CSV table of C-alpha atoms in Angstrom, one decimal:
chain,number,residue,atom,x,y,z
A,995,UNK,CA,72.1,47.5,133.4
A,996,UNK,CA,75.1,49.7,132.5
A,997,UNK,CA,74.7,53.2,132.8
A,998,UNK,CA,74.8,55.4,129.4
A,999,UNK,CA,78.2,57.4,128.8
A,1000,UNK,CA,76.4,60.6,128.4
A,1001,UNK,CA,73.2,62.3,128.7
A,1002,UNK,CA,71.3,63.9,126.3
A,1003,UNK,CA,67.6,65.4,126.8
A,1004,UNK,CA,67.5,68.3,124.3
A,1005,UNK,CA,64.8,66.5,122.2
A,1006,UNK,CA,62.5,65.6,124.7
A,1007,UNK,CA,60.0,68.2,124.2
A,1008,UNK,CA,60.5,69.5,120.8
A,1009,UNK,CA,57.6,69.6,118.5
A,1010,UNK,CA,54.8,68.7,121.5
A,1011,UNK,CA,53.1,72.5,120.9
A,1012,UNK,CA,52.6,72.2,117.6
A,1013,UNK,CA,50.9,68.3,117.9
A,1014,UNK,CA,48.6,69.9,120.8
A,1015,UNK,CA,47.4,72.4,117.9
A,1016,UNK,CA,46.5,70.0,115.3
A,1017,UNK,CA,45.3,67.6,117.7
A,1018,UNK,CA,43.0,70.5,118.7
A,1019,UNK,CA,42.2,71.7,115.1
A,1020,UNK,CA,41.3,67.9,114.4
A,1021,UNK,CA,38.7,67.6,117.4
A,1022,UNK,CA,37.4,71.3,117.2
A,1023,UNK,CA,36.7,70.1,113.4
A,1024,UNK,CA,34.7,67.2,114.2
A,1025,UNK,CA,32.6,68.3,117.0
A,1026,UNK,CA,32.0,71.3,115.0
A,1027,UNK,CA,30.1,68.6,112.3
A,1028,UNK,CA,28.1,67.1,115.2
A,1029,UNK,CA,26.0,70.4,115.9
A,1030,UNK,CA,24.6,71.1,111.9
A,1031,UNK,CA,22.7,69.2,109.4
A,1032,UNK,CA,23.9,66.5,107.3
A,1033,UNK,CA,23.1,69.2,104.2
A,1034,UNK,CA,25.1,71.5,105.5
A,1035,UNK,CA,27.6,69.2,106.8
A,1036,UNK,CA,28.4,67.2,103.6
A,1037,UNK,CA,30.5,69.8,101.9
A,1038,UNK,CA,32.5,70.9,105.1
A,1039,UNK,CA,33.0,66.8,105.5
A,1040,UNK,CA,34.7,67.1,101.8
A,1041,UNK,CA,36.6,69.7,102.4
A,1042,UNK,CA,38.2,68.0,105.2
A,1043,UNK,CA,38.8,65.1,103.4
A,1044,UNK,CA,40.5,66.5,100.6
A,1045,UNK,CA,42.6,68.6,103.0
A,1046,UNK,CA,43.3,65.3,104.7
A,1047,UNK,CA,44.4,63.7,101.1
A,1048,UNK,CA,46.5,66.1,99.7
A,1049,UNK,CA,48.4,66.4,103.1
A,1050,UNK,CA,48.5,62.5,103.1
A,1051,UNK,CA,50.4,62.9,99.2
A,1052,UNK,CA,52.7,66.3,100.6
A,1053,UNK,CA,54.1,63.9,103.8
A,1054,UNK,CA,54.8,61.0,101.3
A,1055,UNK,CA,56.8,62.5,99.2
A,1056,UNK,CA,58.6,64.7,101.9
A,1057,UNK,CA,59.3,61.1,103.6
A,1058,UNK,CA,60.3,59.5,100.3
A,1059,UNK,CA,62.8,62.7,100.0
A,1060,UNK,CA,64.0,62.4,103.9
A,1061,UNK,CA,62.2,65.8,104.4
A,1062,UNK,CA,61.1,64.2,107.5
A,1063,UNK,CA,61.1,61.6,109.4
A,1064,UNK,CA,59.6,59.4,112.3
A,1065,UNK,CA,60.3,59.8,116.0
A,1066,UNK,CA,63.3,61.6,117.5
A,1067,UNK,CA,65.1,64.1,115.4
A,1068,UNK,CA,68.7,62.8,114.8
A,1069,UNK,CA,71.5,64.9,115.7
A,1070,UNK,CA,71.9,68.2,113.7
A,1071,UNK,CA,75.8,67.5,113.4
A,1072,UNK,CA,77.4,64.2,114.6
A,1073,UNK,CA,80.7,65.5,114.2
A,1074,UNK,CA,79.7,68.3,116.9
A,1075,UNK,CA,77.9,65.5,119.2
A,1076,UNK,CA,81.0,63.5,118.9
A,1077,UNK,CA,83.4,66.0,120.4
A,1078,UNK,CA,81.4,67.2,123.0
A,1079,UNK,CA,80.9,63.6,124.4
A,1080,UNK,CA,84.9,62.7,124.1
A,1081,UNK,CA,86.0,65.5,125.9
A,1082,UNK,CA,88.4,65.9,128.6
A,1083,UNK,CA,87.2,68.4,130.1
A,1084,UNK,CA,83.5,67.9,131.5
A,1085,UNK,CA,80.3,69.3,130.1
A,1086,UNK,CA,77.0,70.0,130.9
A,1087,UNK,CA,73.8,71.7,129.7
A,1088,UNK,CA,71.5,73.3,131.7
A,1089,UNK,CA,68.3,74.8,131.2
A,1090,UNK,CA,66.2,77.9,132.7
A,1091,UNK,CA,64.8,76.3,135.4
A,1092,UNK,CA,68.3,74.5,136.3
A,1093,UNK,CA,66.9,71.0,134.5
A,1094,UNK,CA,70.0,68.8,132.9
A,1095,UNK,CA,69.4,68.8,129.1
A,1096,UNK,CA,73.0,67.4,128.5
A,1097,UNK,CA,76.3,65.9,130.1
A,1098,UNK,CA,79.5,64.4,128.3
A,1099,UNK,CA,81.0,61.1,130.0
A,1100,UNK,CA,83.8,63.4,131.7
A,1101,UNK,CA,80.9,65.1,133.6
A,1102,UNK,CA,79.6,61.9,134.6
A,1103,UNK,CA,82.4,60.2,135.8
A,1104,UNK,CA,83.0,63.2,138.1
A,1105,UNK,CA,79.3,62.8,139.4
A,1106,UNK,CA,80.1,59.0,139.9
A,1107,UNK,CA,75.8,58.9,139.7
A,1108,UNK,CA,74.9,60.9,142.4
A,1109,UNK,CA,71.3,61.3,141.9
A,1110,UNK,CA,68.7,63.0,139.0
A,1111,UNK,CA,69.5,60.2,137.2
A,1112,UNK,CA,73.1,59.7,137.6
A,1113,UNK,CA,74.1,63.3,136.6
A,1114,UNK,CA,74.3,65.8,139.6
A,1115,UNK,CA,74.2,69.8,138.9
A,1116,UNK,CA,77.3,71.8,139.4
A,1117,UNK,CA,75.9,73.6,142.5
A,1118,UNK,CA,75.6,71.0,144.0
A,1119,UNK,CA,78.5,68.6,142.8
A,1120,UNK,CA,80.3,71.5,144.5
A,1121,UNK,CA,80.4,71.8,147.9
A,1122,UNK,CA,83.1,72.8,150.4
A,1123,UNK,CA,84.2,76.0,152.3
A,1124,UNK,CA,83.2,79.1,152.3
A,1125,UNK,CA,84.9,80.4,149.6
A,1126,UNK,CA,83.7,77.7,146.9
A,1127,UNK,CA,80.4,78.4,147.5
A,1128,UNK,CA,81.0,81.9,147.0
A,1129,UNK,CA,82.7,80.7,143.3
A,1130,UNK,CA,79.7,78.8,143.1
A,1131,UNK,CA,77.3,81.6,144.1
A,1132,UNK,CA,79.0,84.0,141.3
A,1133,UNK,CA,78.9,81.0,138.7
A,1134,UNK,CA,75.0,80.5,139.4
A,1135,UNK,CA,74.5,84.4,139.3
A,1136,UNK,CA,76.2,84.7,136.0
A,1137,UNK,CA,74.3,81.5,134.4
A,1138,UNK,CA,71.0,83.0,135.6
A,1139,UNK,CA,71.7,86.2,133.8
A,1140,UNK,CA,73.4,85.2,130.5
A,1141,UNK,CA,76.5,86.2,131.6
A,1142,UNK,CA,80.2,84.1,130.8
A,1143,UNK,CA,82.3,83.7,134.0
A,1144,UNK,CA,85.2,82.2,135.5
A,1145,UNK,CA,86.3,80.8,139.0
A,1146,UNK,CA,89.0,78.3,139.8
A,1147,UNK,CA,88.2,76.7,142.8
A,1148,UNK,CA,91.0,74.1,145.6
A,1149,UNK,CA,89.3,71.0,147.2
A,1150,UNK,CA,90.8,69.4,149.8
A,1151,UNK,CA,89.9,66.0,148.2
A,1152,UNK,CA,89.4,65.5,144.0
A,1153,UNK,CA,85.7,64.5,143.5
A,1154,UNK,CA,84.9,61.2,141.3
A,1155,UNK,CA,85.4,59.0,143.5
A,1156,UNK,CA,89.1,59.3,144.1
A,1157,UNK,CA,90.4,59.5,147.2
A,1158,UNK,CA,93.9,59.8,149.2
A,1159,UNK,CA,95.2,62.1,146.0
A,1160,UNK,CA,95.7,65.1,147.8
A,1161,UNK,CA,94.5,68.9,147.1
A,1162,UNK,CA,92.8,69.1,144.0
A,1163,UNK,CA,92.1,72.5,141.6
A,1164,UNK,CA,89.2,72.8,139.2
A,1165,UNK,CA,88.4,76.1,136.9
A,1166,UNK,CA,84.2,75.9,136.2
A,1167,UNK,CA,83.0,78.0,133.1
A,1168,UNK,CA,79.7,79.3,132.6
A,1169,UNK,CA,78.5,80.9,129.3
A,1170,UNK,CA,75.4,81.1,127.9
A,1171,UNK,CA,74.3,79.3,125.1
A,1172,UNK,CA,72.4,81.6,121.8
A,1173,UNK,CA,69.9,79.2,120.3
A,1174,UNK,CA,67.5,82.2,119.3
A,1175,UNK,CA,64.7,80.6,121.8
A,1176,UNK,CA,65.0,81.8,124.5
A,1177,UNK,CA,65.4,79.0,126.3
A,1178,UNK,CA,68.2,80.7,128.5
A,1179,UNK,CA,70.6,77.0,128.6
A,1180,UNK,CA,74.0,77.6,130.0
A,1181,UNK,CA,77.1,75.7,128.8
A,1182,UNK,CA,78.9,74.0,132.3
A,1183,UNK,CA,82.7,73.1,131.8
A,1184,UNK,CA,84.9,72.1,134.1
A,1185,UNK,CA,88.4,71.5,134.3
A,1186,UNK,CA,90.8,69.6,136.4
A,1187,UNK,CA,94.0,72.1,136.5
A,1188,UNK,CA,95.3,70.3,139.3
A,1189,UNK,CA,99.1,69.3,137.3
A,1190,UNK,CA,98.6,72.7,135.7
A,1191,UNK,CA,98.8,74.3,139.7
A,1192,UNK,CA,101.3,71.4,140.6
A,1193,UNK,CA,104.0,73.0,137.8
A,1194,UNK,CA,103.4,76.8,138.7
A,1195,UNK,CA,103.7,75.8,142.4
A,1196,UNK,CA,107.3,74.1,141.4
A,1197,UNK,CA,108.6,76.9,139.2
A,1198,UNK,CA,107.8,79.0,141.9
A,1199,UNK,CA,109.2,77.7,144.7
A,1200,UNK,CA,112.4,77.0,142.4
A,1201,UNK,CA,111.8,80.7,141.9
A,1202,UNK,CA,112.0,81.5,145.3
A,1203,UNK,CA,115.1,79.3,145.7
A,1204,UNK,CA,117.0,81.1,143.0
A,1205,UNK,CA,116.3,84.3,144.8
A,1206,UNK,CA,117.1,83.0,148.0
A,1207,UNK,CA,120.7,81.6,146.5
A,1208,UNK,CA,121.0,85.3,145.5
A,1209,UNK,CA,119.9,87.1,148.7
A,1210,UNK,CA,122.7,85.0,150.6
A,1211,UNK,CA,125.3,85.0,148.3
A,1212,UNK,CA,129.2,85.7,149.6
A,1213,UNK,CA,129.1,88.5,147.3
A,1214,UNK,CA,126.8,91.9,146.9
A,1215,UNK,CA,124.9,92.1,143.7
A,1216,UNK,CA,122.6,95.1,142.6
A,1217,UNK,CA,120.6,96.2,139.8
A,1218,UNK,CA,120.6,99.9,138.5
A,1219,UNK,CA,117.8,101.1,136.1
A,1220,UNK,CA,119.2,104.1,133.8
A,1221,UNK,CA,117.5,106.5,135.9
A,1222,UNK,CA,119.7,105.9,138.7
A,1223,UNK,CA,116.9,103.8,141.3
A,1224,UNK,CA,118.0,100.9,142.4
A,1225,UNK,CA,115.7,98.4,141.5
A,1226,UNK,CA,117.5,95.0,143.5
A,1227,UNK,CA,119.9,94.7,146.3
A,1228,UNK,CA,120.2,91.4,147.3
A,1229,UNK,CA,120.5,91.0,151.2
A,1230,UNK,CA,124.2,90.3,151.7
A,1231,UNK,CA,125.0,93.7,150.1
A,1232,UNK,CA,121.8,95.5,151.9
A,1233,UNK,CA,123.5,94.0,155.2
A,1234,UNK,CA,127.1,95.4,154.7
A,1235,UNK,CA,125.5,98.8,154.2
A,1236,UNK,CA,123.2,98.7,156.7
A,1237,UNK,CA,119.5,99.1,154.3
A,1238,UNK,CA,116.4,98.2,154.9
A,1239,UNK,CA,115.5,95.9,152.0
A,1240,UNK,CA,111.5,96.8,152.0
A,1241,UNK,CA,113.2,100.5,151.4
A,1242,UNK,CA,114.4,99.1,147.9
A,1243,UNK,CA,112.9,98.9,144.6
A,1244,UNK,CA,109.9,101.7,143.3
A,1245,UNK,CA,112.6,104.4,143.6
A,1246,UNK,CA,112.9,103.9,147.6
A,1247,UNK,CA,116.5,104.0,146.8
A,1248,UNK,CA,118.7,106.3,144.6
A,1249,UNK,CA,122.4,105.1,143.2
A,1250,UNK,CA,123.3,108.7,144.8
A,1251,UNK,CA,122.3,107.0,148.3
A,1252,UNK,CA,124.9,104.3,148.1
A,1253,UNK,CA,127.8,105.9,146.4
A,1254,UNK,CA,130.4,107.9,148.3
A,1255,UNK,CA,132.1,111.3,146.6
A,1256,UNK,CA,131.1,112.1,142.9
A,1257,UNK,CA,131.0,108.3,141.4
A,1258,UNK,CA,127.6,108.0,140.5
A,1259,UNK,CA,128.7,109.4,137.0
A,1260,UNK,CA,131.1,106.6,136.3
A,1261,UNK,CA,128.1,104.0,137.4
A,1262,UNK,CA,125.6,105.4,135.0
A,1263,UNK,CA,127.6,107.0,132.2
A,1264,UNK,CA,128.1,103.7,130.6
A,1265,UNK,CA,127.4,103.7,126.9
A,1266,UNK,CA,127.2,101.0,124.1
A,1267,UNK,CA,125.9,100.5,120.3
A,1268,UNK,CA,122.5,98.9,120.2
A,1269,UNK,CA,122.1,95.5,120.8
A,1270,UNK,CA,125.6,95.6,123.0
A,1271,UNK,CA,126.4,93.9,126.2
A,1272,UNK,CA,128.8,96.0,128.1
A,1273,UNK,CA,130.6,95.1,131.1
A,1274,UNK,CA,132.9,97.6,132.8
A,1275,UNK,CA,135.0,97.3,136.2
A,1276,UNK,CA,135.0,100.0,138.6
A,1277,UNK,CA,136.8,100.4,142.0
A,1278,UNK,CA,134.6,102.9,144.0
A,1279,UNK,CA,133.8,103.8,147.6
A,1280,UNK,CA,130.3,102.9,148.7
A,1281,UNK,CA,128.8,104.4,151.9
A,1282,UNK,CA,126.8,102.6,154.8
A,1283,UNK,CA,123.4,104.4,156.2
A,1284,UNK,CA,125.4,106.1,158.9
A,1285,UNK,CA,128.4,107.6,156.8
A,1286,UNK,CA,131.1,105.0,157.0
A,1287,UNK,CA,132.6,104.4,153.7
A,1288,UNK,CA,133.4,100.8,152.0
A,1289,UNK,CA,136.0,100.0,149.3
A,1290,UNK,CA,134.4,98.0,146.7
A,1291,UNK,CA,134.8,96.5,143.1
A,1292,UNK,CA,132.0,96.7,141.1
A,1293,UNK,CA,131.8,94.1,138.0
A,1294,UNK,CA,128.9,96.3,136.0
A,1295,UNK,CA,126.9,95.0,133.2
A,1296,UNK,CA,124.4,97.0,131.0
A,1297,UNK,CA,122.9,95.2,127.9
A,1298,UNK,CA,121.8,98.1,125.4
A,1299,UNK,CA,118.4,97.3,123.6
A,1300,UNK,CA,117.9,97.6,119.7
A,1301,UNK,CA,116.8,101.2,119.9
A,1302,UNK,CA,120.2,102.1,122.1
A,1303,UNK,CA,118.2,102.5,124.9
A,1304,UNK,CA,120.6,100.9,128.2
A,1305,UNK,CA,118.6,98.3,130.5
A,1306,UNK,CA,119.0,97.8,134.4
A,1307,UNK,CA,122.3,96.8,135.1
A,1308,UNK,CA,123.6,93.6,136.5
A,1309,UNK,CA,126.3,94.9,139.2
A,1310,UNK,CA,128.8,92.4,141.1
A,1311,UNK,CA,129.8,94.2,144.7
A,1312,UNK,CA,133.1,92.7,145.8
A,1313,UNK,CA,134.9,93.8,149.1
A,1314,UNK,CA,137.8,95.5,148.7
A,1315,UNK,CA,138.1,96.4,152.4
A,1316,UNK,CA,141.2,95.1,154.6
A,1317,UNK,CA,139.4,91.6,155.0
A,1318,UNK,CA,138.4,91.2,151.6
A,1319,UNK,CA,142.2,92.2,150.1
A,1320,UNK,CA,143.7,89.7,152.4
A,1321,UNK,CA,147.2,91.5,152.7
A,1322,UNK,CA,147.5,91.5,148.5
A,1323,UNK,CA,150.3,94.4,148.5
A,1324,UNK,CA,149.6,94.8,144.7
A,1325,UNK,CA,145.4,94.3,145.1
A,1326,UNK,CA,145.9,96.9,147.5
A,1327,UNK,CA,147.9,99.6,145.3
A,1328,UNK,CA,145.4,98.8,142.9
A,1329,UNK,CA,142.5,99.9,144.9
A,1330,UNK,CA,143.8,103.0,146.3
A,1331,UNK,CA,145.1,104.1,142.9
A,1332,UNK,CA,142.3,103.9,141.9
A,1333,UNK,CA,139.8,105.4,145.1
A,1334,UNK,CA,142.6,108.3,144.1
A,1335,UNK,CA,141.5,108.5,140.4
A,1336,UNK,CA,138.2,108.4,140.8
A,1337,UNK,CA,137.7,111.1,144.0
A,1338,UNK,CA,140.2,113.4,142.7
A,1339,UNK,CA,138.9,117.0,141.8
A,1340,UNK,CA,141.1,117.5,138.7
A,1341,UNK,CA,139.5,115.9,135.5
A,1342,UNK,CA,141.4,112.8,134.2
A,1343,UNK,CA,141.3,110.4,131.4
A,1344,UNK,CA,144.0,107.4,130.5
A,1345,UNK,CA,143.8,107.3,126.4
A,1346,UNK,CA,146.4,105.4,124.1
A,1347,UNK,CA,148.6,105.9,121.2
A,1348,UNK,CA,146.2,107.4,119.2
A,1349,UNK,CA,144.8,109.2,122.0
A,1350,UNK,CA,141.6,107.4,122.2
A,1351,UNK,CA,139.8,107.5,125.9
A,1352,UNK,CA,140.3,104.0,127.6
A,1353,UNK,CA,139.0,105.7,131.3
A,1354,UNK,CA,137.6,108.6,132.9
A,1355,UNK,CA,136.8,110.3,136.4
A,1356,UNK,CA,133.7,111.2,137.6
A,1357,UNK,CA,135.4,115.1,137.2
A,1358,UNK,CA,136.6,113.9,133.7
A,1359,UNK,CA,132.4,113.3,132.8
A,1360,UNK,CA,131.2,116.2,134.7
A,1361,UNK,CA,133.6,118.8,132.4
A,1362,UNK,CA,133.0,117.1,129.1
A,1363,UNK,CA,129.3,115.7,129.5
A,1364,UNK,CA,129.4,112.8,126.3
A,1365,UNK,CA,133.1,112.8,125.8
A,1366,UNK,CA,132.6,108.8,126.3
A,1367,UNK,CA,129.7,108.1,124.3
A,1368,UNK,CA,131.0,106.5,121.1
A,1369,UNK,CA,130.8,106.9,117.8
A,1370,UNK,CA,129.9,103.7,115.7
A,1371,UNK,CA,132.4,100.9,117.8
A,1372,UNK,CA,134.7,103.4,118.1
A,1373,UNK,CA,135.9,105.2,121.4
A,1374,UNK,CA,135.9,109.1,121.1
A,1375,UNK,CA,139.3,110.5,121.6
A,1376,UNK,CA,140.4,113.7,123.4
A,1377,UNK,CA,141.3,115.5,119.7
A,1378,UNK,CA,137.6,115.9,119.2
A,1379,UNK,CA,136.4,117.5,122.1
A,1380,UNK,CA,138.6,120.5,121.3
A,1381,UNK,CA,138.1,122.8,118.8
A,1382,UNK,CA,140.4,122.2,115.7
A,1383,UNK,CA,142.7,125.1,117.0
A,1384,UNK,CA,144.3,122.6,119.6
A,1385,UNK,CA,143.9,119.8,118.2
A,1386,UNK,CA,147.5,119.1,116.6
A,1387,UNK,CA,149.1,120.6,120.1
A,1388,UNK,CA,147.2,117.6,122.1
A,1389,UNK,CA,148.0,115.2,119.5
A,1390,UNK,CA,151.8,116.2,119.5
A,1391,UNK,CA,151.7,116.1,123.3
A,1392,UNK,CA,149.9,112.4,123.5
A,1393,UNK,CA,152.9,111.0,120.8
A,1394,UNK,CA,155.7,111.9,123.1
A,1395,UNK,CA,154.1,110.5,126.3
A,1396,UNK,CA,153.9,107.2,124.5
A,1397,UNK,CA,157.4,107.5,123.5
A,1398,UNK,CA,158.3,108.3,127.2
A,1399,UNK,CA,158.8,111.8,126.6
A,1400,UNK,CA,157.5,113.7,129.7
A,1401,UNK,CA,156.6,117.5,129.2
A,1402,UNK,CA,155.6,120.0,131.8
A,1403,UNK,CA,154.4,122.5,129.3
A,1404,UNK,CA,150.0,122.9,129.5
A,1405,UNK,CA,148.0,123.2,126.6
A,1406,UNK,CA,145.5,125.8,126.5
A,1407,UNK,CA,142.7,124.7,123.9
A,1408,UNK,CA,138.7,125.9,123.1
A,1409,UNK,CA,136.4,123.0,123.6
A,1410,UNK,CA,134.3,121.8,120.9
A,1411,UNK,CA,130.9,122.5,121.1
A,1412,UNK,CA,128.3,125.5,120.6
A,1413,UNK,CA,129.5,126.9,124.4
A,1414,UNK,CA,132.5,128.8,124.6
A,1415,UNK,CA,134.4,126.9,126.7
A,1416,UNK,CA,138.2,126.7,127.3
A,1417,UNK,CA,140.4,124.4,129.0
A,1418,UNK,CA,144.3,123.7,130.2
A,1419,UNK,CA,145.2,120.3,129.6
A,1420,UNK,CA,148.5,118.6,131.0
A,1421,UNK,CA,149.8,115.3,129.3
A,1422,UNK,CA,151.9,112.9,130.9
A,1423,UNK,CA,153.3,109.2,130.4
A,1424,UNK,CA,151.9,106.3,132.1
A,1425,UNK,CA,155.2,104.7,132.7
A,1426,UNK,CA,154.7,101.4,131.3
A,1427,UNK,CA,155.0,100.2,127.1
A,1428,UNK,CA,152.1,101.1,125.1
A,1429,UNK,CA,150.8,99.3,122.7
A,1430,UNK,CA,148.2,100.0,119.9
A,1431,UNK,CA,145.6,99.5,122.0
A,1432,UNK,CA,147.6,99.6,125.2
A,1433,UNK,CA,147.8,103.0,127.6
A,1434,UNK,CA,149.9,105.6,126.8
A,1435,UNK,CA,149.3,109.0,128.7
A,1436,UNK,CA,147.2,110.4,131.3
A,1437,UNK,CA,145.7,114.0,130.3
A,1438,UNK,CA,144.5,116.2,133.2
A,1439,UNK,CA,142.3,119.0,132.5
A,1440,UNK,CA,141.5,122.6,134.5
């Protein structure tokens, strides 16, 4: 005999309380006609009768009209029936005393037909280590008190009847189900999630790859949040500097903490339009746990959000040191030109023709606070952080140095601002052909 593809016992008892009643009502009636006299009993007798008639007539017509109906109730809603017995996932029904009042083929063919009928309950269709009973334990507890709960559970073997297919991952829901009776049924799903764990395990361990390509990578690479913290150092970098990695990330470790001299400005004074990616190059000094400085090339990326706000950086660490110049005479000028311009004391900026800043020192930022930060796309120039005095002086001064013109005469100027500040700026050529965008003079300021 083949086995039915689902289970359903919800009608079984429905309706037996109130036959009992009339079934008592009927008897009680007709001994009570035994104990008087046929007198008195002939009009009770008629009264029955008629009672018995008119409800005779009523159930007719409420047959005729489908009002009711003979035997089983049929489902209250096919379409519902329907979906619960085609589902995936598997479902069952359980009542207050743990009886199975339904099950959906998915169910079944987990329980393979066990026992109770071919359907086994989920305590019991679950059984394992520890730790799955415990999911089971919490499940029950929840059922039992009309609670909703979760648990995902890992089986050394799938259940159904499959074997040889490896670990196996189920999540089992319990909710309660509100029928207004009091019945107290729970609602049983479960879920095989095993490809679901299968994918996350992959993207993770491709995760962990990726990270590990980074952590051994011939280069350093960092990340810098805008308050300074370093939030990533991969572990060729943390090496060369001689850091503890579990001391980085959560604030363990400050920009200030890597940087040698004053640079830290230049790292973090970076400054773009909303919705700008901005990526700046900066030859620095960077300075192992015991002291020793290390020449370095930073390639530093900050992408600005909508609201202006800058993002942690994305910071390229290349050696600069003896071994990573390889004898380059010009590399080499390079670096120490500029280790010189960005240790000196004395404030500098390179600007061009029309005397807009192209690069700053760390002394440059310190004395002039936003001189960098621009205005619209534009770059600020070094006209409008004077006061309008001085102005036409620096601008005069700026035009001959890009002409090649070379004048040993300071300009003393008032700096913009609500402060009354004053400076003594120097301009001189850069020795090479500017162009429009190309530099022209380097300004020192005192």
């Amino acid at each position: 005999m083949t086995a039915p593809s689902t289970i359903n016992r919800s009608d079984r008892h429905q309706g037996l309380g109130l036959m009992l009643i009339i079934v008592g009502l009927m008897i009680g009636g007709l001994l009570s006609v035994l104990f008087v006299s046929h007198g008195q009993a002939s009009p009770f007798i008629g009264v029955m009768l008629a009672f018995l008639s008119a409800a005779g007539v009523f159930f007719l017509f409420a047959y005729a009209f489908r009002l009711m109906h003979f035997g089983i109730a049929p489902a209250a809603n096919d379409l519902t029936q329907a979906i619960a017995d085609s589902s995936p996932d598997g479902l069952l029904i359980s009542g207050a005393g743990g009886q199975i009042v339904y099950a959906n083929e998915a169910y079944l063919a987990l329980c393979q037909g066990s026992t109770q009928g071919g359907v086994t309950p989920v305590e019991r269709l679950f059984s394992g280590p520890p730790e799955v009973s415990e999911a089971i334990y919490r499940l029950a507890q929840a059922a039992r008190q009309g609670r909703r709960a979760v648990e995902e559970i890992r089986l050394a073997q799938p259940i159904g009847g499959v074997t040889g297919s490896g670990v196996a991952w189920y999540r089992l829901r319990v909710q309660p189900i509100p029928r207004g009776k009091g019945q107290g049924e729970a609602l049983w799903t479960v879920s095989d999630i095993t490809r679901d764990r299968e994918r996350q395990e992959n993207v993770f361990q491709e995760l962990q790859q990726a990270i590990d390509y980074l952590d051994h990578a011939p280069a350093g690479f960092l990340s810098i949040d805008p308050s300074g913290s370093i939030a990533y150092m991969n572990a060729t970098l943390a090496s060369g500097l001689d850091h503890d990695l579990a001391q980085i990330g959560a604030g363990g470790l400050k920009l200030a903490d890597v940087v040698a001299g004053d640079a830290s400005p230049l790292i973090t004074h970076l400054n773009g339009a909303p919705g700008d990616v901005v990526t700046d190059i900066l030859d620095v000094d960077l300075k192992k746990r015991g002291g020793e400085t290390v020449p370095v090339r930073l390639l530093h990326r900050v992408a600005f959000a909508h609201d202006g706000e800058p993002g942690a950086s994305r910071t390229l660490v290349l050696d600069r040191g003896p071994k990573g110049a390889q004898d380059e005479a010009q590399r080499a000028a390079e670096v120490r030109f500029a280790r010189l311009f960005n240790t000196t004391p004395f404030a500098l900026a390179i600007v061009d023709v029309g005397g807009r800043i192209l690069s700053a020192n760390a002394s440059f930022l310190r004395l002039f606070g936003g001189a960098l930060r621009p205005e619209g796309a534009e770059r600020r120039t070094i006209s409008s952080i004077v006061a309008d005095a001085g102005r036409a002086a620096i601008d005069r001064a700026i035009a001959a140095a890009a002409e090649g013109r070379a004048t040993s005469t300071p300009i003393d100027a008032t700096l913009a601002g609500k402060e009354a500040r004053s400076a003594r700026f120097f301009v001189t050529p850069t020795g090479s052909a500017a162009g429009s965008e190309g530099e022209a003079a380097i300004v020192y300021a005192i």
